[in-house]
mmCIF file of C-alpha atoms in Angstrom:
data_model
loop_
_atom_site.group_PDB
_atom_site.id
_atom_site.type_symbol
_atom_site.label_atom_id
_atom_site.label_comp_id
_atom_site.label_asym_id
_atom_site.label_seq_id
_atom_site.Cartn_x
_atom_site.Cartn_y
_atom_site.Cartn_z
ATOM 1 C CA MET A 1 -15.942 -62.504 -93.842
ATOM 2 C CA ALA A 2 -19.126 -60.033 -93.303
ATOM 3 C CA SER A 3 -19.003 -61.025 -89.430
ATOM 4 C CA LEU A 4 -15.237 -60.193 -89.158
ATOM 5 C CA LEU A 5 -15.825 -57.057 -90.904
ATOM 6 C CA ARG A 6 -18.517 -55.958 -88.551
ATOM 7 C CA SER A 7 -16.313 -57.128 -85.671
ATOM 8 C CA VAL A 8 -13.553 -54.636 -86.795
ATOM 9 C CA LYS A 9 -15.903 -51.630 -87.289
ATOM 10 C CA GLU A 10 -17.202 -52.137 -83.657
ATOM 11 C CA ARG A 11 -13.779 -52.318 -82.338
ATOM 12 C CA ALA A 12 -12.870 -49.121 -84.062
ATOM 13 C CA TYR A 13 -15.932 -47.547 -82.898
ATOM 14 C CA ILE A 14 -15.297 -48.384 -79.198
ATOM 15 C CA LYS A 15 -11.872 -47.164 -79.489
ATOM 16 C CA LYS A 16 -13.012 -44.007 -80.926
ATOM 17 C CA THR A 17 -15.595 -43.725 -78.338
ATOM 18 C CA GLU A 18 -13.055 -44.280 -75.490
ATOM 19 C CA GLU A 19 -10.627 -41.841 -76.831
ATOM 20 C CA ARG A 20 -13.261 -39.154 -77.146
ATOM 21 C CA LYS A 21 -14.236 -39.756 -73.282
ATOM 22 C CA ARG A 22 -10.457 -39.498 -72.381
ATOM 23 C CA LYS A 23 -10.273 -36.249 -74.059
ATOM 24 C CA GLN A 24 -13.228 -34.947 -72.399
ATOM 25 C CA GLN A 25 -12.107 -35.985 -69.179
ATOM 26 C CA GLU A 26 -8.849 -34.322 -69.477
ATOM 27 C CA THR A 27 -10.444 -31.140 -70.713
ATOM 28 C CA ASP A 28 -12.956 -31.349 -67.685
ATOM 29 C CA LEU A 29 -9.782 -31.231 -65.502
ATOM 30 C CA VAL A 30 -8.799 -27.775 -66.661
ATOM 31 C CA PRO A 31 -10.962 -25.102 -65.370
ATOM 32 C CA TYR A 32 -12.708 -22.677 -67.914
ATOM 33 C CA LEU A 33 -11.692 -19.264 -67.404
ATOM 34 C CA HIS A 34 -13.801 -16.296 -68.727
ATOM 35 C CA LYS A 35 -11.954 -14.076 -71.328
ATOM 36 C CA ASP A 36 -11.937 -11.318 -69.131
ATOM 37 C CA CYS A 37 -10.235 -13.123 -66.290
ATOM 38 C CA VAL A 38 -7.490 -14.290 -68.730
ATOM 39 C CA SER A 39 -7.211 -10.509 -69.757
ATOM 40 C CA ASN A 40 -6.893 -9.454 -66.140
ATOM 41 C CA ILE A 41 -3.985 -12.000 -65.694
ATOM 42 C CA LEU A 42 -2.095 -11.217 -68.712
ATOM 43 C CA VAL A 43 -2.244 -7.663 -68.181
ATOM 44 C CA ARG A 44 -0.147 -7.918 -65.200
ATOM 45 C CA LEU A 45 2.686 -9.666 -67.003
ATOM 46 C CA PRO A 46 6.089 -7.977 -67.776
ATOM 47 C CA LEU A 47 6.259 -6.848 -71.291
ATOM 48 C CA ASP A 48 8.720 -9.600 -72.433
ATOM 49 C CA ALA A 49 6.716 -12.322 -71.082
ATOM 50 C CA LEU A 50 3.386 -10.645 -72.617
ATOM 51 C CA GLN A 51 5.198 -10.669 -76.195
ATOM 52 C CA ARG A 52 5.624 -14.407 -75.826
ATOM 53 C CA SER A 53 2.298 -15.120 -74.579
ATOM 54 C CA ARG A 54 0.783 -13.739 -77.717
ATOM 55 C CA PHE A 55 1.708 -17.051 -79.496
ATOM 56 C CA VAL A 56 0.515 -19.458 -77.084
ATOM 57 C CA CYS A 57 -2.978 -19.672 -78.582
ATOM 58 C CA LYS A 58 -5.235 -17.910 -80.757
ATOM 59 C CA PRO A 59 -7.553 -16.566 -77.987
ATOM 60 C CA TRP A 60 -4.648 -15.067 -76.011
ATOM 61 C CA TYR A 61 -3.018 -13.380 -79.324
ATOM 62 C CA ASN A 62 -6.598 -11.820 -79.883
ATOM 63 C CA ILE A 63 -6.757 -10.484 -76.454
ATOM 64 C CA ILE A 64 -3.116 -9.200 -76.283
ATOM 65 C CA ASN A 65 -3.484 -7.459 -79.819
ATOM 66 C CA ASN A 66 -6.718 -5.866 -78.611
ATOM 67 C CA ALA A 67 -7.103 -1.987 -78.462
ATOM 68 C CA LYS A 68 -8.479 -1.764 -75.088
ATOM 69 C CA PHE A 69 -6.131 -4.292 -73.726
ATOM 70 C CA ILE A 70 -3.000 -2.440 -75.099
ATOM 71 C CA ALA A 71 -4.471 0.715 -73.462
ATOM 72 C CA ALA A 72 -4.839 -1.040 -70.205
ATOM 73 C CA HIS A 73 -1.160 -2.442 -70.200
ATOM 74 C CA LEU A 74 0.017 1.138 -70.992
ATOM 75 C CA ARG A 75 -1.552 2.414 -67.790
ATOM 76 C CA ARG A 76 0.095 -0.011 -65.757
ATOM 77 C CA SER A 77 3.607 0.274 -67.350
ATOM 78 C CA GLU A 78 6.289 1.918 -65.464
ATOM 79 C CA SER A 79 8.473 5.006 -67.060
ATOM 80 C CA VAL A 80 11.710 4.287 -68.207
ATOM 81 C CA LEU A 81 14.687 6.419 -69.821
ATOM 82 C CA ILE A 82 15.367 5.747 -73.456
ATOM 83 C CA PHE A 83 18.741 6.546 -75.002
ATOM 84 C CA ILE A 84 21.180 5.651 -77.633
ATOM 85 C CA SER A 85 24.743 4.486 -77.281
ATOM 86 C CA VAL A 86 27.591 3.657 -79.734
ATOM 87 C CA HIS A 87 26.755 0.563 -81.443
ATOM 88 C CA ARG A 88 29.275 -2.313 -80.692
ATOM 89 C CA VAL A 89 30.837 -3.738 -83.574
ATOM 90 C CA GLU A 90 33.481 -6.683 -84.131
ATOM 91 C CA THR A 91 36.211 -4.404 -85.318
ATOM 92 C CA PRO A 92 39.599 -3.666 -83.722
ATOM 93 C CA TYR A 93 39.609 -0.118 -84.928
ATOM 94 C CA HIS A 94 37.206 2.768 -83.706
ATOM 95 C CA PHE A 95 36.961 4.451 -87.176
ATOM 96 C CA THR A 96 36.631 1.299 -89.278
ATOM 97 C CA MET A 97 34.272 1.801 -92.067
ATOM 98 C CA VAL A 98 31.528 -0.952 -92.147
ATOM 99 C CA PRO A 99 28.398 -1.551 -94.531
ATOM 100 C CA ILE A 100 25.410 0.481 -93.550
ATOM 101 C CA LEU A 101 23.054 -2.369 -93.374
ATOM 102 C CA SER A 102 25.456 -5.065 -91.748
ATOM 103 C CA GLU A 103 24.266 -6.533 -88.445
ATOM 104 C CA LYS A 104 24.858 -9.299 -85.983
ATOM 105 C CA PRO A 105 22.064 -11.961 -86.296
ATOM 106 C CA ASN A 106 20.205 -11.034 -83.244
ATOM 107 C CA VAL A 107 20.132 -7.148 -83.847
ATOM 108 C CA VAL A 108 17.755 -5.520 -86.321
ATOM 109 C CA SER A 109 18.830 -2.471 -88.303
ATOM 110 C CA VAL A 110 16.414 0.455 -88.719
ATOM 111 C CA GLU A 111 17.912 1.515 -92.118
ATOM 112 C CA ALA A 112 17.760 -2.110 -93.471
ATOM 113 C CA ARG A 113 14.261 -2.535 -92.816
ATOM 114 C CA LEU A 114 13.676 0.935 -94.596
ATOM 115 C CA ASN A 115 15.637 -0.248 -97.348
ATOM 116 C CA GLN A 116 13.351 -3.491 -97.723
ATOM 117 C CA SER A 117 10.455 -1.788 -97.486
ATOM 118 C CA ASN A 118 11.293 0.584 -100.079
ATOM 119 C CA SER A 119 12.349 -1.980 -102.354
ATOM 120 C CA THR A 120 15.783 -0.299 -102.874
ATOM 121 C CA PHE A 121 18.626 -2.407 -104.070
ATOM 122 C CA PHE A 122 22.085 -1.289 -103.381
ATOM 123 C CA LEU A 123 24.683 -2.341 -105.924
ATOM 124 C CA GLU A 124 27.338 -1.475 -103.519
ATOM 125 C CA GLN A 125 26.282 -0.766 -99.752
ATOM 126 C CA PRO A 126 27.152 2.593 -98.349
ATOM 127 C CA LEU A 127 30.002 2.705 -95.744
ATOM 128 C CA VAL A 128 29.787 4.410 -92.600
ATOM 129 C CA ASN A 129 31.901 5.142 -89.589
ATOM 130 C CA ALA A 130 31.477 2.181 -87.209
ATOM 131 C CA ALA A 131 31.104 4.684 -84.136
ATOM 132 C CA SER A 132 28.309 6.369 -85.898
ATOM 133 C CA LYS A 133 26.048 3.325 -85.570
ATOM 134 C CA PHE A 134 23.766 3.425 -82.466
ATOM 135 C CA SER A 135 22.129 1.019 -80.306
ATOM 136 C CA ILE A 136 18.740 2.118 -78.843
ATOM 137 C CA GLN A 137 18.438 0.929 -75.114
ATOM 138 C CA PHE A 138 16.478 1.886 -71.899
ATOM 139 C CA LEU A 139 17.275 2.290 -68.494
ATOM 140 C CA GLU A 140 14.738 1.293 -65.808
ATOM 141 C CA PHE A 141 14.695 1.843 -62.041
ATOM 142 C CA LYS A 142 13.708 -0.720 -59.534
ATOM 143 C CA ASP A 143 14.178 -0.565 -55.717
ATOM 144 C CA GLY A 144 16.994 1.899 -55.789
ATOM 145 C CA LYS A 145 18.930 0.069 -58.695
ATOM 146 C CA SER A 146 18.979 0.754 -62.439
ATOM 147 C CA LEU A 147 19.399 -1.756 -65.142
ATOM 148 C CA VAL A 148 20.002 -1.215 -68.908
ATOM 149 C CA GLY A 149 17.599 -3.009 -71.218
ATOM 150 C CA GLU A 150 18.159 -4.048 -74.573
ATOM 151 C CA TYR A 151 15.691 -3.949 -77.652
ATOM 152 C CA ASN A 152 18.467 -5.316 -80.021
ATOM 153 C CA ILE A 153 17.772 -2.364 -82.621
ATOM 154 C CA SER A 154 20.637 -0.330 -84.228
ATOM 155 C CA CYS A 155 20.115 3.041 -86.062
ATOM 156 C CA LEU A 156 22.148 5.966 -87.462
ATOM 157 C CA GLY A 157 20.092 8.700 -86.201
ATOM 158 C CA ASN A 158 19.208 10.238 -82.760
ATOM 159 C CA ILE A 159 15.763 10.108 -81.067
ATOM 160 C CA ARG A 160 14.050 13.461 -81.173
ATOM 161 C CA ALA A 161 10.891 12.655 -79.223
ATOM 162 C CA THR A 162 8.790 10.045 -77.463
ATOM 163 C CA CYS A 163 5.225 9.504 -76.700
ATOM 164 C CA ASN A 164 3.179 6.665 -75.224
ATOM 165 C CA GLY A 165 6.022 3.955 -76.188
ATOM 166 C CA LEU A 166 6.457 5.529 -79.801
ATOM 167 C CA ILE A 167 9.696 7.437 -80.744
ATOM 168 C CA LEU A 168 10.767 9.610 -83.569
ATOM 169 C CA LEU A 169 14.178 8.696 -85.082
ATOM 170 C CA GLU A 170 16.205 10.984 -87.403
ATOM 171 C CA ASN A 171 16.021 9.248 -90.851
ATOM 172 C CA LYS A 172 19.691 9.318 -91.995
ATOM 173 C CA MET A 173 18.730 7.648 -95.403
ATOM 174 C CA LYS A 174 16.795 10.992 -96.208
ATOM 175 C CA LYS A 175 18.111 14.528 -95.240
ATOM 176 C CA GLY A 176 15.635 16.039 -92.654
ATOM 177 C CA GLY A 177 13.409 12.886 -92.578
ATOM 178 C CA LEU A 178 11.821 11.143 -89.564
ATOM 179 C CA ILE A 179 10.887 7.698 -88.762
ATOM 180 C CA LEU A 180 7.943 6.816 -86.430
ATOM 181 C CA MET A 181 8.573 3.531 -84.586
ATOM 182 C CA ASN A 182 7.692 1.327 -81.641
ATOM 183 C CA PRO A 183 10.956 -0.324 -80.569
ATOM 184 C CA VAL A 184 9.119 -2.950 -78.561
ATOM 185 C CA THR A 185 7.110 -4.228 -81.432
ATOM 186 C CA ARG A 186 9.584 -3.131 -84.099
ATOM 187 C CA LYS A 187 7.054 -1.512 -86.265
ATOM 188 C CA LEU A 188 8.302 1.512 -88.140
ATOM 189 C CA MET A 189 7.160 3.939 -90.778
ATOM 190 C CA PRO A 190 8.919 6.673 -92.470
ATOM 191 C CA LEU A 191 7.000 10.077 -92.121
ATOM 192 C CA PRO A 192 6.907 12.866 -95.056
ATOM 193 C CA LEU A 193 9.528 15.537 -95.151
ATOM 194 C CA GLY A 194 8.711 18.734 -93.522
ATOM 195 C CA THR A 195 10.551 21.945 -93.614
ATOM 196 C CA LEU A 196 14.267 21.578 -93.747
ATOM 197 C CA SER A 197 15.996 23.321 -91.014
ATOM 198 C CA SER A 198 19.402 23.120 -89.010
ATOM 199 C CA LYS A 199 19.257 20.963 -85.770
ATOM 200 C CA HIS A 200 20.126 23.823 -83.656
ATOM 201 C CA ASN A 201 17.249 26.064 -85.108
ATOM 202 C CA GLU A 202 14.446 23.548 -84.729
ATOM 203 C CA SER A 203 12.586 21.344 -82.234
ATOM 204 C CA TYR A 204 10.114 18.492 -82.387
ATOM 205 C CA GLY A 205 7.375 17.946 -80.070
ATOM 206 C CA PHE A 206 5.283 14.547 -80.166
ATOM 207 C CA ALA A 207 1.874 14.155 -78.691
ATOM 208 C CA TYR A 208 -1.487 12.143 -78.521
ATOM 209 C CA SER A 209 -4.858 14.074 -78.840
ATOM 210 C CA SER A 210 -7.435 12.447 -76.737
ATOM 211 C CA VAL A 211 -10.096 14.337 -78.607
ATOM 212 C CA THR A 212 -9.238 12.949 -81.918
ATOM 213 C CA GLY A 213 -7.449 9.879 -80.833
ATOM 214 C CA ASP A 214 -4.386 10.486 -83.275
ATOM 215 C CA TYR A 215 -0.670 11.188 -82.983
ATOM 216 C CA ARG A 216 0.802 14.457 -83.833
ATOM 217 C CA VAL A 217 4.011 15.555 -84.495
ATOM 218 C CA VAL A 218 4.885 19.363 -83.854
ATOM 219 C CA HIS A 219 7.797 20.932 -85.582
ATOM 220 C CA LEU A 220 9.350 24.623 -84.528
ATOM 221 C CA PHE A 221 11.866 26.036 -86.780
ATOM 222 C CA ARG A 222 13.443 29.382 -86.950
ATOM 223 C CA ASP A 223 13.613 31.225 -90.267
ATOM 224 C CA GLU A 224 16.230 33.627 -91.328
ATOM 225 C CA LEU A 225 14.390 36.681 -89.870
ATOM 226 C CA GLY A 226 14.536 35.125 -86.333
ATOM 227 C CA TYR A 227 10.676 34.134 -86.435
ATOM 228 C CA ILE A 228 9.658 31.015 -85.014
ATOM 229 C CA ASN A 229 7.429 28.774 -87.572
ATOM 230 C CA CYS A 230 5.177 25.912 -86.595
ATOM 231 C CA GLU A 231 4.033 22.881 -88.780
ATOM 232 C CA ILE A 232 2.105 19.820 -87.568
ATOM 233 C CA LEU A 233 1.859 16.306 -89.012
ATOM 234 C CA ASN A 234 -1.387 14.287 -88.151
ATOM 235 C CA ILE A 235 -0.032 10.899 -88.443
ATOM 236 C CA GLY A 236 -3.200 9.432 -89.778
ATOM 237 C CA LYS A 237 -3.328 11.983 -92.619
ATOM 238 C CA ARG A 238 0.263 11.814 -93.430
ATOM 239 C CA SER A 239 0.911 15.546 -94.480
ATOM 240 C CA TRP A 240 2.398 18.639 -92.703
ATOM 241 C CA ARG A 241 0.147 21.916 -92.305
ATOM 242 C CA GLU A 242 1.437 25.193 -91.015
ATOM 243 C CA ILE A 243 -0.310 27.072 -88.155
ATOM 244 C CA ASN A 244 0.673 30.396 -86.512
ATOM 245 C CA GLY A 245 4.001 30.137 -84.476
ATOM 246 C CA PRO A 246 4.536 31.613 -81.013
ATOM 247 C CA SER A 247 4.829 35.455 -80.843
ATOM 248 C CA PHE A 248 8.289 37.062 -81.847
ATOM 249 C CA GLY A 249 11.074 36.807 -79.241
ATOM 250 C CA LEU A 250 9.006 34.177 -76.707
ATOM 251 C CA LEU A 251 11.379 31.342 -77.428
ATOM 252 C CA GLY A 252 15.115 32.244 -77.281
ATOM 253 C CA TRP A 253 16.758 28.686 -78.001
ATOM 254 C CA PHE A 254 15.599 25.130 -78.599
ATOM 255 C CA GLY A 255 18.093 23.511 -76.087
ATOM 256 C CA TYR A 256 15.513 21.762 -73.864
ATOM 257 C CA ASP A 257 13.155 19.294 -75.482
ATOM 258 C CA PRO A 258 9.418 20.050 -74.940
ATOM 259 C CA LEU A 259 7.359 18.271 -72.520
ATOM 260 C CA TYR A 260 3.781 17.075 -73.011
ATOM 261 C CA ALA A 261 1.299 17.357 -70.038
ATOM 262 C CA ILE A 262 -2.102 18.688 -69.337
ATOM 263 C CA GLY A 263 -3.181 18.654 -73.085
ATOM 264 C CA ALA A 264 -0.129 20.786 -74.192
ATOM 265 C CA LEU A 265 3.635 20.973 -75.510
ATOM 266 C CA HIS A 266 5.695 23.069 -73.177
ATOM 267 C CA TRP A 267 9.159 24.626 -73.759
ATOM 268 C CA ILE A 268 11.531 26.577 -71.676
ATOM 269 C CA PRO A 269 12.461 29.258 -73.483
ATOM 270 C CA GLN A 270 16.017 30.121 -72.279
ATOM 271 C CA VAL A 271 19.050 28.193 -70.965
ATOM 272 C CA ASP A 272 18.908 30.222 -67.688
ATOM 273 C CA HIS A 273 16.610 32.849 -66.021
ATOM 274 C CA SER A 274 13.327 31.801 -67.643
ATOM 275 C CA ASP A 275 10.316 33.421 -66.098
ATOM 276 C CA TYR A 276 7.733 31.619 -68.220
ATOM 277 C CA ILE A 277 7.259 28.581 -70.432
ATOM 278 C CA VAL A 278 5.852 28.556 -74.087
ATOM 279 C CA SER A 279 2.912 26.018 -74.323
ATOM 280 C CA LEU A 280 1.203 24.763 -77.322
ATOM 281 C CA GLU A 281 -2.482 23.588 -76.848
ATOM 282 C CA VAL A 282 -2.437 20.425 -79.021
ATOM 283 C CA ASP A 283 -6.106 20.298 -79.772
ATOM 284 C CA LYS A 284 -6.717 23.808 -80.376
ATOM 285 C CA GLU A 285 -3.383 24.443 -81.963
ATOM 286 C CA LYS A 286 -2.778 27.743 -80.168
ATOM 287 C CA PHE A 287 0.297 28.880 -78.270
ATOM 288 C CA HIS A 288 0.185 30.285 -74.765
ATOM 289 C CA LYS A 289 2.693 32.149 -72.547
ATOM 290 C CA ILE A 290 2.427 30.848 -68.906
ATOM 291 C CA GLU A 291 4.138 32.326 -65.975
ATOM 292 C CA LEU A 292 6.439 30.162 -63.751
ATOM 293 C CA PRO A 293 6.176 30.462 -59.898
ATOM 294 C CA LYS A 294 9.744 31.246 -59.858
ATOM 295 C CA SER A 295 12.629 31.881 -62.359
ATOM 296 C CA SER A 296 14.191 28.990 -63.903
ATOM 297 C CA ARG A 297 17.642 28.391 -63.504
ATOM 298 C CA ILE A 298 20.218 26.169 -65.352
ATOM 299 C CA TYR A 299 19.500 23.017 -63.323
ATOM 300 C CA ASP A 300 15.526 23.426 -63.180
ATOM 301 C CA ARG A 301 13.026 21.590 -65.267
ATOM 302 C CA ILE A 302 9.582 20.807 -66.156
ATOM 303 C CA VAL A 303 8.361 17.350 -65.860
ATOM 304 C CA GLU A 304 5.023 15.430 -66.017
ATOM 305 C CA VAL A 305 3.928 14.208 -62.708
ATOM 306 C CA SER A 306 0.770 12.092 -62.497
ATOM 307 C CA GLY A 307 -0.644 13.700 -65.665
ATOM 308 C CA PHE A 308 -0.095 17.124 -64.269
ATOM 309 C CA LEU A 309 2.714 19.877 -65.277
ATOM 310 C CA GLY A 310 5.435 19.835 -62.729
ATOM 311 C CA PHE A 311 8.172 22.493 -62.259
ATOM 312 C CA VAL A 312 11.083 21.324 -60.240
ATOM 313 C CA THR A 313 13.215 24.097 -58.892
ATOM 314 C CA HIS A 314 16.509 24.772 -56.610
ATOM 315 C CA ASN A 315 15.917 27.578 -53.972
ATOM 316 C CA GLU A 316 18.612 29.554 -52.045
ATOM 317 C CA ALA A 317 18.726 27.110 -49.206
ATOM 318 C CA ASN A 318 20.075 24.205 -51.279
ATOM 319 C CA GLN A 319 16.423 22.740 -51.207
ATOM 320 C CA ILE A 320 14.373 21.544 -54.098
ATOM 321 C CA GLU A 321 10.872 22.513 -54.500
ATOM 322 C CA MET A 322 8.110 20.819 -56.757
ATOM 323 C CA TRP A 323 5.436 23.019 -57.999
ATOM 324 C CA ILE A 324 2.171 21.678 -59.779
ATOM 325 C CA LEU A 325 -0.160 23.020 -62.468
ATOM 326 C CA LYS A 326 -3.205 21.054 -63.129
ATOM 327 C CA GLY A 327 -4.616 23.023 -66.272
ATOM 328 C CA LEU A 328 -4.042 25.627 -68.726
ATOM 329 C CA PHE A 329 -6.581 27.901 -67.413
ATOM 330 C CA GLY A 330 -7.761 29.043 -64.547
ATOM 331 C CA ASP A 331 -5.477 27.106 -62.401
ATOM 332 C CA VAL A 332 -2.303 28.477 -60.518
ATOM 333 C CA TRP A 333 0.883 26.845 -59.523
ATOM 334 C CA ILE A 334 0.858 25.092 -56.196
ATOM 335 C CA LYS A 335 3.941 24.137 -54.348
ATOM 336 C CA GLN A 336 3.462 20.520 -53.406
ATOM 337 C CA HIS A 337 6.849 19.272 -52.021
ATOM 338 C CA SER A 338 10.065 20.568 -50.549
ATOM 339 C CA ILE A 339 12.914 18.234 -50.753
ATOM 340 C CA THR A 340 15.183 19.446 -47.686
ATOM 341 C CA SER A 341 17.627 16.700 -47.358
ATOM 342 C CA GLY A 342 20.265 14.971 -49.781
ATOM 343 C CA CYS A 343 19.819 17.965 -52.392
ATOM 344 C CA ILE A 344 22.949 18.799 -54.504
ATOM 345 C CA LEU A 345 23.148 22.000 -56.675
ATOM 346 C CA ASP A 346 23.910 20.172 -59.981
ATOM 347 C CA MET A 347 20.895 17.748 -59.502
ATOM 348 C CA VAL A 348 18.754 17.859 -62.939
ATOM 349 C CA PRO A 349 15.269 16.433 -62.416
ATOM 350 C CA LEU A 350 14.676 13.967 -65.381
ATOM 351 C CA PHE A 351 11.214 12.560 -64.869
ATOM 352 C CA SER A 352 8.688 10.992 -62.295
ATOM 353 C CA LEU A 353 7.977 7.102 -62.244
ATOM 354 C CA ARG A 354 4.296 6.879 -63.675
ATOM 355 C CA ILE A 355 3.426 4.133 -60.982
ATOM 356 C CA LYS A 356 5.640 4.756 -58.005
ATOM 357 C CA GLY A 357 5.579 8.423 -58.209
ATOM 358 C CA ASP A 358 9.261 8.953 -57.346
ATOM 359 C CA MET A 359 11.421 11.713 -58.839
ATOM 360 C CA VAL A 360 14.494 10.791 -60.913
ATOM 361 C CA PHE A 361 17.467 13.073 -61.070
ATOM 362 C CA LYS A 362 20.790 13.002 -62.800
ATOM 363 C CA ARG A 363 23.943 14.970 -61.423
ATOM 364 C CA ASP A 364 25.329 17.057 -64.123
ATOM 365 C CA GLU A 365 28.998 16.548 -62.849
ATOM 366 C CA ASP A 366 29.239 12.867 -62.806
ATOM 367 C CA GLY A 367 26.066 11.825 -64.484
ATOM 368 C CA SER A 368 25.116 9.631 -61.425
ATOM 369 C CA PHE A 369 21.393 9.089 -60.822
ATOM 370 C CA TYR A 370 19.314 9.701 -57.645
ATOM 371 C CA ILE A 371 15.749 8.745 -56.651
ATOM 372 C CA TYR A 372 13.640 10.946 -54.220
ATOM 373 C CA ASN A 373 10.844 8.982 -52.360
ATOM 374 C CA PHE A 374 8.225 11.306 -51.607
ATOM 375 C CA GLU A 375 6.438 8.887 -48.979
ATOM 376 C CA LEU A 376 9.756 8.014 -47.091
ATOM 377 C CA GLN A 377 11.170 11.686 -47.918
ATOM 378 C CA GLU A 378 14.555 10.058 -48.898
ATOM 379 C CA MET A 379 17.101 10.910 -51.446
ATOM 380 C CA THR A 380 18.848 7.775 -52.451
ATOM 381 C CA LYS A 381 21.848 7.312 -54.896
ATOM 382 C CA VAL A 382 21.061 4.785 -57.620
ATOM 383 C CA GLU A 383 23.167 1.750 -57.794
ATOM 384 C CA MET A 384 23.970 0.693 -61.332
ATOM 385 C CA VAL A 385 23.373 -3.380 -61.320
ATOM 386 C CA LYS A 386 23.453 -4.157 -65.035
ATOM 387 C CA GLY A 387 25.021 -2.492 -68.104
ATOM 388 C CA CYS A 388 26.786 1.050 -68.413
ATOM 389 C CA VAL A 389 25.419 4.079 -69.946
ATOM 390 C CA PRO A 390 27.628 6.843 -71.472
ATOM 391 C CA LEU A 391 27.882 9.905 -69.409
ATOM 392 C CA THR A 392 26.872 12.583 -71.842
ATOM 393 C CA THR A 393 24.180 10.821 -73.552
ATOM 394 C CA LEU A 394 20.596 12.288 -73.983
ATOM 395 C CA TYR A 395 17.993 10.539 -72.118
ATOM 396 C CA LEU A 396 14.168 11.090 -72.842
ATOM 397 C CA SER A 397 11.338 9.778 -70.455
ATOM 398 C CA HIS A 398 9.667 6.801 -72.232
ATOM 399 C CA VAL A 399 7.414 3.772 -71.511
ATOM 400 C CA ASN A 400 7.565 0.451 -73.186
ATOM 401 C CA SER A 401 4.168 -0.516 -74.480
ATOM 402 C CA LEU A 402 2.483 -2.278 -77.398
ATOM 403 C CA ILE A 403 1.017 0.838 -78.721
ATOM 404 C CA SER A 404 0.415 1.425 -82.327
ATOM 405 C CA TRP A 405 -0.307 4.593 -84.217
ATOM 406 C CA CYS A 406 -2.623 2.904 -86.789
ATOM 407 C CA SER A 407 -3.829 -0.535 -88.078
ATOM 408 C CA THR A 408 -2.869 -0.044 -91.833
ATOM 409 C CA ASN A 409 -0.424 -1.895 -93.907
ATOM 410 C CA GLU A 410 1.898 0.940 -93.900
ATOM 411 C CA THR A 411 3.645 -0.206 -90.715
ATOM 412 C CA ARG A 412 6.739 -2.564 -91.207
ATOM 413 C CA ASP A 413 7.381 -5.272 -88.809
ATOM 414 C CA MET A 414 10.843 -5.988 -87.833
#
């Protein structure tokens, strides 16, 4: 009996040893890659593939969620246009009232997530017009073609500003409120209320301070006496504070969204014939008046170009000029490009592609897009190959990223 038991133990040991050797041989067939090498491969993946790669294994998850990796991926990411369109609902009538929180299985509602995070319970869900629900989408440009991308996110409010892949949404669950969100990761956070003002008498800017490493929301609003007031929200501190606004009369209207470049937010103060821009130095929180090289007309805009401030303007010869300002102080505007072919008077410059450097225009008359390639000096009409966009929608320059504003438990995963 003892010899039989010993024989069984020996066989079990031999089998275990052979199994260990086999696994070791299989492991030896897979070459070892250093963490930096894996990171260098992952950072080149498209964002959707990168999102799936997070769950391959724990080491990959840790790499992709590392702040340095996220910043490196942001630097390699191309610009897109983010916009909202009327949310498609399963209803035969355009004005059908639907529950505010109802969604298709694959679509996430911003308001539903806020409702869950606030632990609010509706005995009866509020009803809204089906046409007042929006889908958040983006438009990307590749090889002279454009494609509509889906986040599968719905909301009730408009997008007020963007920065590094984060967006500011109107919070329709709270009058005058805002929601901070990354539409890629679907993290969101309601922001504290600032000063209430009518939409046509206010403007929101959104910027990142490289000095302090925090995100800031800037709110300009006009009071009953016509003065422009300014308050700033540091996202990390979660409180608004007032600073001195621009001088009286500098800002005539808030029709153009501000642009962030060279460490400041910039506003064009008039719809037509603006000879200067109003700039807020984000770190020092001081307003400045910067003269433009030429008077800005109705189809001219300021854009961010490779980190610098660009001014794209139409001249009398039906040509488009691009001027560059590299700093707030001690620098002058330099005319960098003249586009002499393919120009149309109502071409409005929207943004410059971060990686390729091409300039994207949108015609005011029919909403068609054009891209100018500076290397080839060619203006090309963009072909829409996937999806469609409303002609009158508001587009904001954006970049899809994994950026987060903080690492606290105040964020809500969707």
